[in-house]
Amino acid sequence: NAGVMQNPRHLVRRRGQEARLRCSPMKGHSHVYWYRQLPEEGLKFMVYLQKENIIDESGMPKERFSAEFPKEGPSILRIQQVVRGDSAAYFCASSPALGGDTQYFGPGTRLTVL
Amino acid sequence: QKEVEQDPGPLSVPEGAIVSLNCTYSNSAFQYFMWYRQYSRKGPELLMYTYSSGNKEDGRFTAQVDKSSKYISLFIRDSQPSDSATYLCAMGLGNAGTMLTFGGGTRLMVKP
């Protein structure tokens, strides 16, 4: 009965490189959310997706960040041309399709930009 | 002003004490309220979930919501060293599939 899975757990990138973060929701869940946690701060919403659809991306920076949740496979959060300010913990959460408004979080990916 | 305010602590208590953690919020549209526990360098773990004003109890944990005052609390009875973590309150608008708004977290240390 696996929970939300994220990989990699740790990712190191140099400035200008691309970062790809993956999230597999809990079994039976079709809603995926991405949050970012900066050092000493709470979690900030970035984007909410369902299969093949971005539902709400109001928290996502307009440039360099994109997210997808394809019909098959995990959800991907992609950060192009990373900068030092992108260094943070990125958490994915999932919730069930019907009647589910509680969100269950994965272990996170810690991105370090050198 | 942040939408959700939470004292960052740290809050240090002796083992066995009753712990009170609190959040205030400004958006009266929030309909459901959660408490998450986050150990260092781990993901948030859902502890409690409430959908209305009043109290909800689960083992040593009691969640309290006062919508009229826009104030929520989490009480931990008989606190244990293993309760040492950061506690995050979170709030949502009540529709499935909407974002959660988090407080900044309170760091709790329970000393043996």
mmCIF file of N, CA, C and O in Angstrom, chain B residues 7-78:
data_model
loop_
_atom_site.group_PDB
_atom_site.id
_atom_site.type_symbol
_atom_site.label_atom_id
_atom_site.label_comp_id
_atom_site.label_asym_id
_atom_site.label_seq_id
_atom_site.Cartn_x
_atom_site.Cartn_y
_atom_site.Cartn_z
ATOM 1 N N ASP B 7 2.704 30.822 15.042
ATOM 2 C CA ASP B 7 3.906 31.136 15.804
ATOM 3 C C ASP B 7 4.988 30.117 15.467
ATOM 4 O O ASP B 7 4.766 28.922 15.625
ATOM 5 N N PRO B 8 6.163 30.562 15.026
ATOM 6 C CA PRO B 8 7.187 29.599 14.596
ATOM 7 C C PRO B 8 7.868 28.834 15.722
ATOM 8 O O PRO B 8 8.508 27.812 15.480
ATOM 9 N N GLY B 9 7.719 29.317 16.973
ATOM 10 C CA GLY B 9 8.389 28.664 18.076
ATOM 11 C C GLY B 9 9.885 28.988 18.052
ATOM 12 O O GLY B 9 10.275 30.050 17.562
ATOM 13 N N PRO B 10 10.767 28.129 18.559
ATOM 14 C CA PRO B 10 10.405 26.777 18.992
ATOM 15 C C PRO B 10 9.680 26.753 20.339
ATOM 16 O O PRO B 10 9.843 27.643 21.146
ATOM 17 N N LEU B 11 8.868 25.736 20.501
ATOM 18 C CA LEU B 11 8.144 25.500 21.728
ATOM 19 C C LEU B 11 8.763 24.288 22.402
ATOM 20 O O LEU B 11 8.809 23.212 21.817
ATOM 21 N N SER B 12 9.275 24.494 23.606
ATOM 22 C CA SER B 12 9.954 23.422 24.321
ATOM 23 C C SER B 12 9.150 23.049 25.558
ATOM 24 O O SER B 12 8.829 23.924 26.359
ATOM 25 N N VAL B 13 8.807 21.764 25.688
ATOM 26 C CA VAL B 13 8.000 21.307 26.816
ATOM 27 C C VAL B 13 8.608 20.033 27.381
ATOM 28 O O VAL B 13 9.322 19.305 26.670
ATOM 29 N N PRO B 14 8.348 19.721 28.644
ATOM 30 C CA PRO B 14 8.815 18.450 29.206
ATOM 31 C C PRO B 14 7.895 17.311 28.783
ATOM 32 O O PRO B 14 6.701 17.522 28.500
ATOM 33 N N GLU B 15 8.442 16.128 28.745
ATOM 34 C CA GLU B 15 7.654 14.945 28.423
ATOM 35 C C GLU B 15 6.445 14.838 29.343
ATOM 36 O O GLU B 15 6.534 15.077 30.542
ATOM 37 N N GLY B 16 5.296 14.504 28.773
ATOM 38 C CA GLY B 16 4.076 14.368 29.549
ATOM 39 C C GLY B 16 3.224 15.622 29.584
ATOM 40 O O GLY B 16 2.062 15.578 30.009
ATOM 41 N N ALA B 17 3.755 16.739 29.137
ATOM 42 C CA ALA B 17 3.004 17.998 29.164
ATOM 43 C C ALA B 17 1.901 17.996 28.108
ATOM 44 O O ALA B 17 1.921 17.222 27.143
ATOM 45 N N ILE B 18 0.940 18.877 28.316
ATOM 46 C CA ILE B 18 -0.080 19.132 27.306
ATOM 47 C C ILE B 18 0.428 20.278 26.425
ATOM 48 O O ILE B 18 0.811 21.332 26.927
ATOM 49 N N VAL B 19 0.388 20.053 25.127
ATOM 50 C CA VAL B 19 0.879 21.039 24.174
ATOM 51 C C VAL B 19 -0.304 21.685 23.467
ATOM 52 O O VAL B 19 -1.257 20.994 23.084
ATOM 53 N N SER B 20 -0.228 22.981 23.299
ATOM 54 C CA SER B 20 -1.253 23.719 22.565
ATOM 55 C C SER B 20 -0.596 24.453 21.402
ATOM 56 O O SER B 20 0.310 25.256 21.598
ATOM 57 N N LEU B 21 -1.035 24.144 20.202
ATOM 58 C CA LEU B 21 -0.516 24.784 18.996
ATOM 59 C C LEU B 21 -1.678 25.518 18.325
ATOM 60 O O LEU B 21 -2.797 25.007 18.301
ATOM 61 N N ASN B 22 -1.394 26.686 17.771
ATOM 62 C CA ASN B 22 -2.494 27.523 17.284
ATOM 63 C C ASN B 22 -2.196 28.161 15.944
ATOM 64 O O ASN B 22 -1.032 28.402 15.596
ATOM 65 N N CYS B 23 -3.259 28.459 15.231
ATOM 66 C CA CYS B 23 -3.174 29.239 13.996
ATOM 67 C C CYS B 23 -4.347 30.204 13.932
ATOM 68 O O CYS B 23 -5.457 29.866 14.374
ATOM 69 N N THR B 24 -4.094 31.359 13.366
ATOM 70 C CA THR B 24 -5.178 32.288 13.047
ATOM 71 C C THR B 24 -5.195 32.496 11.539
ATOM 72 O O THR B 24 -4.174 32.326 10.867
ATOM 73 N N TYR B 25 -6.351 32.844 11.023
ATOM 74 C CA TYR B 25 -6.462 33.039 9.592
ATOM 75 C C TYR B 25 -7.372 34.213 9.298
ATOM 76 O O TYR B 25 -8.151 34.649 10.149
ATOM 77 N N SER B 26 -7.251 34.726 8.096
ATOM 78 C CA SER B 26 -7.997 35.936 7.755
ATOM 79 C C SER B 26 -9.120 35.678 6.749
ATOM 80 O O SER B 26 -10.061 36.474 6.665
ATOM 81 N N ASN B 27 -9.028 34.592 6.003
ATOM 82 C CA ASN B 27 -9.999 34.328 4.945
ATOM 83 C C ASN B 27 -11.184 33.518 5.482
ATOM 84 O O ASN B 27 -11.061 32.331 5.752
ATOM 85 N N SER B 28 -12.327 34.163 5.618
ATOM 86 C CA SER B 28 -13.500 33.488 6.179
ATOM 87 C C SER B 28 -14.061 32.421 5.236
ATOM 88 O O SER B 28 -14.959 31.662 5.609
ATOM 89 N N ALA B 29 -13.541 32.343 4.014
ATOM 90 C CA ALA B 29 -14.017 31.328 3.065
ATOM 91 C C ALA B 29 -13.428 29.948 3.338
ATOM 92 O O ALA B 29 -13.927 28.950 2.798
ATOM 93 N N PHE B 30 -12.399 29.870 4.151
ATOM 94 C CA PHE B 30 -11.827 28.556 4.473
ATOM 95 C C PHE B 30 -12.876 27.697 5.164
ATOM 96 O O PHE B 30 -13.562 28.145 6.081
ATOM 97 N N GLN B 31 -13.005 26.469 4.692
ATOM 98 C CA GLN B 31 -14.045 25.581 5.197
ATOM 99 C C GLN B 31 -13.490 24.338 5.891
ATOM 100 O O GLN B 31 -14.183 23.749 6.705
ATOM 101 N N TYR B 32 -12.310 23.929 5.524
ATOM 102 C CA TYR B 32 -11.767 22.744 6.180
ATOM 103 C C TYR B 32 -10.336 22.999 6.607
ATOM 104 O O TYR B 32 -9.628 23.813 6.020
ATOM 105 N N PHE B 33 -9.975 22.298 7.660
ATOM 106 C CA PHE B 33 -8.760 22.626 8.394
ATOM 107 C C PHE B 33 -8.008 21.350 8.730
ATOM 108 O O PHE B 33 -8.608 20.362 9.138
ATOM 109 N N MET B 34 -6.700 21.406 8.551
ATOM 110 C CA MET B 34 -5.886 20.224 8.772
ATOM 111 C C MET B 34 -4.660 20.570 9.603
ATOM 112 O O MET B 34 -4.198 21.718 9.599
ATOM 113 N N TRP B 35 -4.156 19.565 10.249
ATOM 114 C CA TRP B 35 -2.862 19.652 10.917
ATOM 115 C C TRP B 35 -1.960 18.569 10.353
ATOM 116 O O TRP B 35 -2.355 17.403 10.258
ATOM 117 N N TYR B 36 -0.764 18.994 9.991
ATOM 118 C CA TYR B 36 0.245 18.064 9.508
ATOM 119 C C TYR B 36 1.431 18.099 10.464
ATOM 120 O O TYR B 36 1.766 19.138 11.039
ATOM 121 N N ARG B 37 2.109 16.969 10.577
ATOM 122 C CA ARG B 37 3.343 16.879 11.338
ATOM 123 C C ARG B 37 4.459 16.622 10.344
ATOM 124 O O ARG B 37 4.339 15.778 9.458
ATOM 125 N N GLN B 38 5.545 17.358 10.499
ATOM 126 C CA GLN B 38 6.676 17.197 9.584
ATOM 127 C C GLN B 38 7.953 17.018 10.387
ATOM 128 O O GLN B 38 8.407 17.939 11.081
ATOM 129 N N TYR B 39 8.537 15.845 10.276
ATOM 130 C CA TYR B 39 9.846 15.609 10.875
ATOM 131 C C TYR B 39 10.907 16.200 9.955
ATOM 132 O O TYR B 39 10.686 16.378 8.754
ATOM 133 N N SER B 40 12.063 16.455 10.535
ATOM 134 C CA SER B 40 13.130 17.118 9.798
ATOM 135 C C SER B 40 13.459 16.373 8.515
ATOM 136 O O SER B 40 13.669 15.151 8.527
ATOM 137 N N ARG B 41 13.430 17.077 7.399
ATOM 138 C CA ARG B 41 13.796 16.557 6.092
ATOM 139 C C ARG B 41 12.872 15.415 5.618
ATOM 140 O O ARG B 41 13.289 14.543 4.843
ATOM 141 N N LYS B 42 11.627 15.448 6.100
ATOM 142 C CA LYS B 42 10.629 14.474 5.664
ATOM 143 C C LYS B 42 9.423 15.217 5.094
ATOM 144 O O LYS B 42 9.309 16.426 5.195
ATOM 145 N N GLY B 43 8.504 14.462 4.498
ATOM 146 C CA GLY B 43 7.274 15.058 4.000
ATOM 147 C C GLY B 43 6.246 15.252 5.093
ATOM 148 O O GLY B 43 6.290 14.571 6.119
ATOM 149 N N PRO B 44 5.317 16.197 4.938
ATOM 150 C CA PRO B 44 4.249 16.399 5.924
ATOM 151 C C PRO B 44 3.352 15.165 6.020
ATOM 152 O O PRO B 44 2.979 14.584 5.003
ATOM 153 N N GLU B 45 2.981 14.837 7.252
ATOM 154 C CA GLU B 45 2.138 13.685 7.531
ATOM 155 C C GLU B 45 0.814 14.191 8.097
ATOM 156 O O GLU B 45 0.797 14.934 9.086
ATOM 157 N N LEU B 46 -0.292 13.816 7.478
ATOM 158 C CA LEU B 46 -1.592 14.289 7.924
ATOM 159 C C LEU B 46 -1.935 13.716 9.293
ATOM 160 O O LEU B 46 -1.932 12.508 9.493
ATOM 161 N N LEU B 47 -2.236 14.625 10.238
ATOM 162 C CA LEU B 47 -2.597 14.212 11.596
ATOM 163 C C LEU B 47 -4.101 14.294 11.834
ATOM 164 O O LEU B 47 -4.716 13.367 12.344
ATOM 165 N N MET B 48 -4.657 15.449 11.527
ATOM 166 C CA MET B 48 -6.058 15.707 11.858
ATOM 167 C C MET B 48 -6.703 16.492 10.735
ATOM 168 O O MET B 48 -6.058 17.306 10.070
ATOM 169 N N TYR B 49 -7.993 16.273 10.589
ATOM 170 C CA TYR B 49 -8.762 16.930 9.540
ATOM 171 C C TYR B 49 -10.131 17.265 10.110
ATOM 172 O O TYR B 49 -10.806 16.384 10.661
ATOM 173 N N THR B 50 -10.543 18.517 10.011
ATOM 174 C CA THR B 50 -11.861 18.905 10.503
ATOM 175 C C THR B 50 -12.540 19.775 9.462
ATOM 176 O O THR B 50 -11.873 20.514 8.718
ATOM 177 N N TYR B 51 -13.856 19.684 9.453
ATOM 178 C CA TYR B 51 -14.611 20.394 8.431
ATOM 179 C C TYR B 51 -15.563 21.428 9.012
ATOM 180 O O TYR B 51 -16.215 22.144 8.293
ATOM 181 N N SER B 52 -15.612 21.543 10.328
ATOM 182 C CA SER B 52 -16.566 22.482 10.913
ATOM 183 C C SER B 52 -16.055 22.956 12.261
ATOM 184 O O SER B 52 -15.077 22.424 12.784
ATOM 185 N N SER B 53 -16.704 23.934 12.801
ATOM 186 C CA SER B 53 -16.342 24.408 14.132
ATOM 187 C C SER B 53 -16.599 23.316 15.157
ATOM 188 O O SER B 53 -17.486 22.488 14.989
ATOM 189 N N GLY B 54 -15.796 23.334 16.211
ATOM 190 C CA GLY B 54 -15.956 22.339 17.258
ATOM 191 C C GLY B 54 -14.680 21.570 17.466
ATOM 192 O O GLY B 54 -13.611 21.974 17.010
ATOM 193 N N ASN B 55 -14.803 20.477 18.172
ATOM 194 C CA ASN B 55 -13.638 19.651 18.528
ATOM 195 C C ASN B 55 -13.675 18.313 17.814
ATOM 196 O O ASN B 55 -14.744 17.767 17.539
ATOM 197 N N LYS B 56 -12.493 17.796 17.533
ATOM 198 C CA LYS B 56 -12.354 16.445 17.000
ATOM 199 C C LYS B 56 -11.187 15.796 17.704
ATOM 200 O O LYS B 56 -10.104 16.390 17.783
ATOM 201 N N GLU B 57 -11.415 14.604 18.208
ATOM 202 C CA GLU B 57 -10.389 13.927 19.003
ATOM 203 C C GLU B 57 -9.929 12.661 18.301
ATOM 204 O O GLU B 57 -10.732 11.930 17.702
ATOM 205 N N ASP B 58 -8.617 12.398 18.374
ATOM 206 C CA ASP B 58 -8.058 11.162 17.824
ATOM 207 C C ASP B 58 -6.870 10.780 18.688
ATOM 208 O O ASP B 58 -5.788 11.351 18.557
ATOM 209 N N GLY B 59 -7.094 9.851 19.594
ATOM 210 C CA GLY B 59 -6.023 9.434 20.490
ATOM 211 C C GLY B 59 -5.576 10.579 21.376
ATOM 212 O O GLY B 59 -6.383 11.206 22.062
ATOM 213 N N ARG B 60 -4.285 10.889 21.333
ATOM 214 C CA ARG B 60 -3.752 11.974 22.163
ATOM 215 C C ARG B 60 -3.953 13.359 21.543
ATOM 216 O O ARG B 60 -3.583 14.360 22.148
ATOM 217 N N PHE B 61 -4.509 13.400 20.356
ATOM 218 C CA PHE B 61 -4.640 14.655 19.624
ATOM 219 C C PHE B 61 -6.090 15.136 19.615
ATOM 220 O O PHE B 61 -7.004 14.348 19.411
ATOM 221 N N THR B 62 -6.266 16.446 19.831
ATOM 222 C CA THR B 62 -7.579 17.078 19.706
ATOM 223 C C THR B 62 -7.415 18.316 18.848
ATOM 224 O O THR B 62 -6.567 19.169 19.130
ATOM 225 N N ALA B 63 -8.229 18.400 17.805
ATOM 226 C CA ALA B 63 -8.248 19.584 16.947
ATOM 227 C C ALA B 63 -9.493 20.394 17.278
ATOM 228 O O ALA B 63 -10.569 19.847 17.489
ATOM 229 N N GLN B 64 -9.299 21.695 17.344
ATOM 230 C CA GLN B 64 -10.392 22.597 17.701
ATOM 231 C C GLN B 64 -10.472 23.713 16.667
ATOM 232 O O GLN B 64 -9.449 24.286 16.276
ATOM 233 N N VAL B 65 -11.669 24.007 16.223
ATOM 234 C CA VAL B 65 -11.870 25.056 15.231
ATOM 235 C C VAL B 65 -12.910 26.038 15.756
ATOM 236 O O VAL B 65 -13.986 25.634 16.204
ATOM 237 N N ASP B 66 -12.589 27.309 15.688
ATOM 238 C CA ASP B 66 -13.538 28.374 16.037
ATOM 239 C C ASP B 66 -13.614 29.302 14.833
ATOM 240 O O ASP B 66 -12.800 30.217 14.692
ATOM 241 N N LYS B 67 -14.598 29.075 13.986
ATOM 242 C CA LYS B 67 -14.701 29.867 12.754
ATOM 243 C C LYS B 67 -15.061 31.315 13.050
ATOM 244 O O LYS B 67 -14.660 32.218 12.316
ATOM 245 N N SER B 68 -15.802 31.553 14.116
ATOM 246 C CA SER B 68 -16.205 32.934 14.420
ATOM 247 C C SER B 68 -14.991 33.786 14.769
ATOM 248 O O SER B 68 -14.958 34.986 14.478
ATOM 249 N N SER B 69 -13.986 33.158 15.385
ATOM 250 C CA SER B 69 -12.761 33.880 15.742
ATOM 251 C C SER B 69 -11.646 33.667 14.736
ATOM 252 O O SER B 69 -10.563 34.242 14.888
ATOM 253 N N LYS B 70 -11.887 32.812 13.753
ATOM 254 C CA LYS B 70 -10.870 32.463 12.758
ATOM 255 C C LYS B 70 -9.604 31.956 13.461
ATOM 256 O O LYS B 70 -8.495 32.479 13.250
ATOM 257 N N TYR B 71 -9.807 30.921 14.251
ATOM 258 C CA TYR B 71 -8.748 30.442 15.143
ATOM 259 C C TYR B 71 -8.868 28.929 15.236
ATOM 260 O O TYR B 71 -9.953 28.402 15.468
ATOM 261 N N ILE B 72 -7.738 28.242 15.015
ATOM 262 C CA ILE B 72 -7.750 26.791 15.172
ATOM 263 C C ILE B 72 -6.625 26.380 16.100
ATOM 264 O O ILE B 72 -5.606 27.077 16.208
ATOM 265 N N SER B 73 -6.828 25.260 16.753
ATOM 266 C CA SER B 73 -5.841 24.762 17.714
ATOM 267 C C SER B 73 -5.654 23.269 17.554
ATOM 268 O O SER B 73 -6.566 22.558 17.113
ATOM 269 N N LEU B 74 -4.482 22.814 17.948
ATOM 270 C CA LEU B 74 -4.187 21.391 18.079
ATOM 271 C C LEU B 74 -3.626 21.174 19.470
ATOM 272 O O LEU B 74 -2.665 21.835 19.868
ATOM 273 N N PHE B 75 -4.262 20.269 20.215
ATOM 274 C CA PHE B 75 -3.773 19.916 21.546
ATOM 275 C C PHE B 75 -3.177 18.515 21.506
ATOM 276 O O PHE B 75 -3.754 17.603 20.902
ATOM 277 N N ILE B 76 -2.036 18.375 22.141
ATOM 278 C CA ILE B 76 -1.390 17.065 22.258
ATOM 279 C C ILE B 76 -1.290 16.744 23.736
ATOM 280 O O ILE B 76 -0.639 17.483 24.500
ATOM 281 N N ARG B 77 -1.933 15.655 24.138
ATOM 282 C CA ARG B 77 -1.867 15.229 25.548
ATOM 283 C C ARG B 77 -0.721 14.265 25.734
ATOM 284 O O ARG B 77 -0.320 13.550 24.799
ATOM 285 N N ASP B 78 -0.196 14.239 26.965
ATOM 286 C CA ASP B 78 0.869 13.284 27.320
ATOM 287 C C ASP B 78 1.957 13.289 26.243
ATOM 288 O O ASP B 78 2.272 12.268 25.625
#
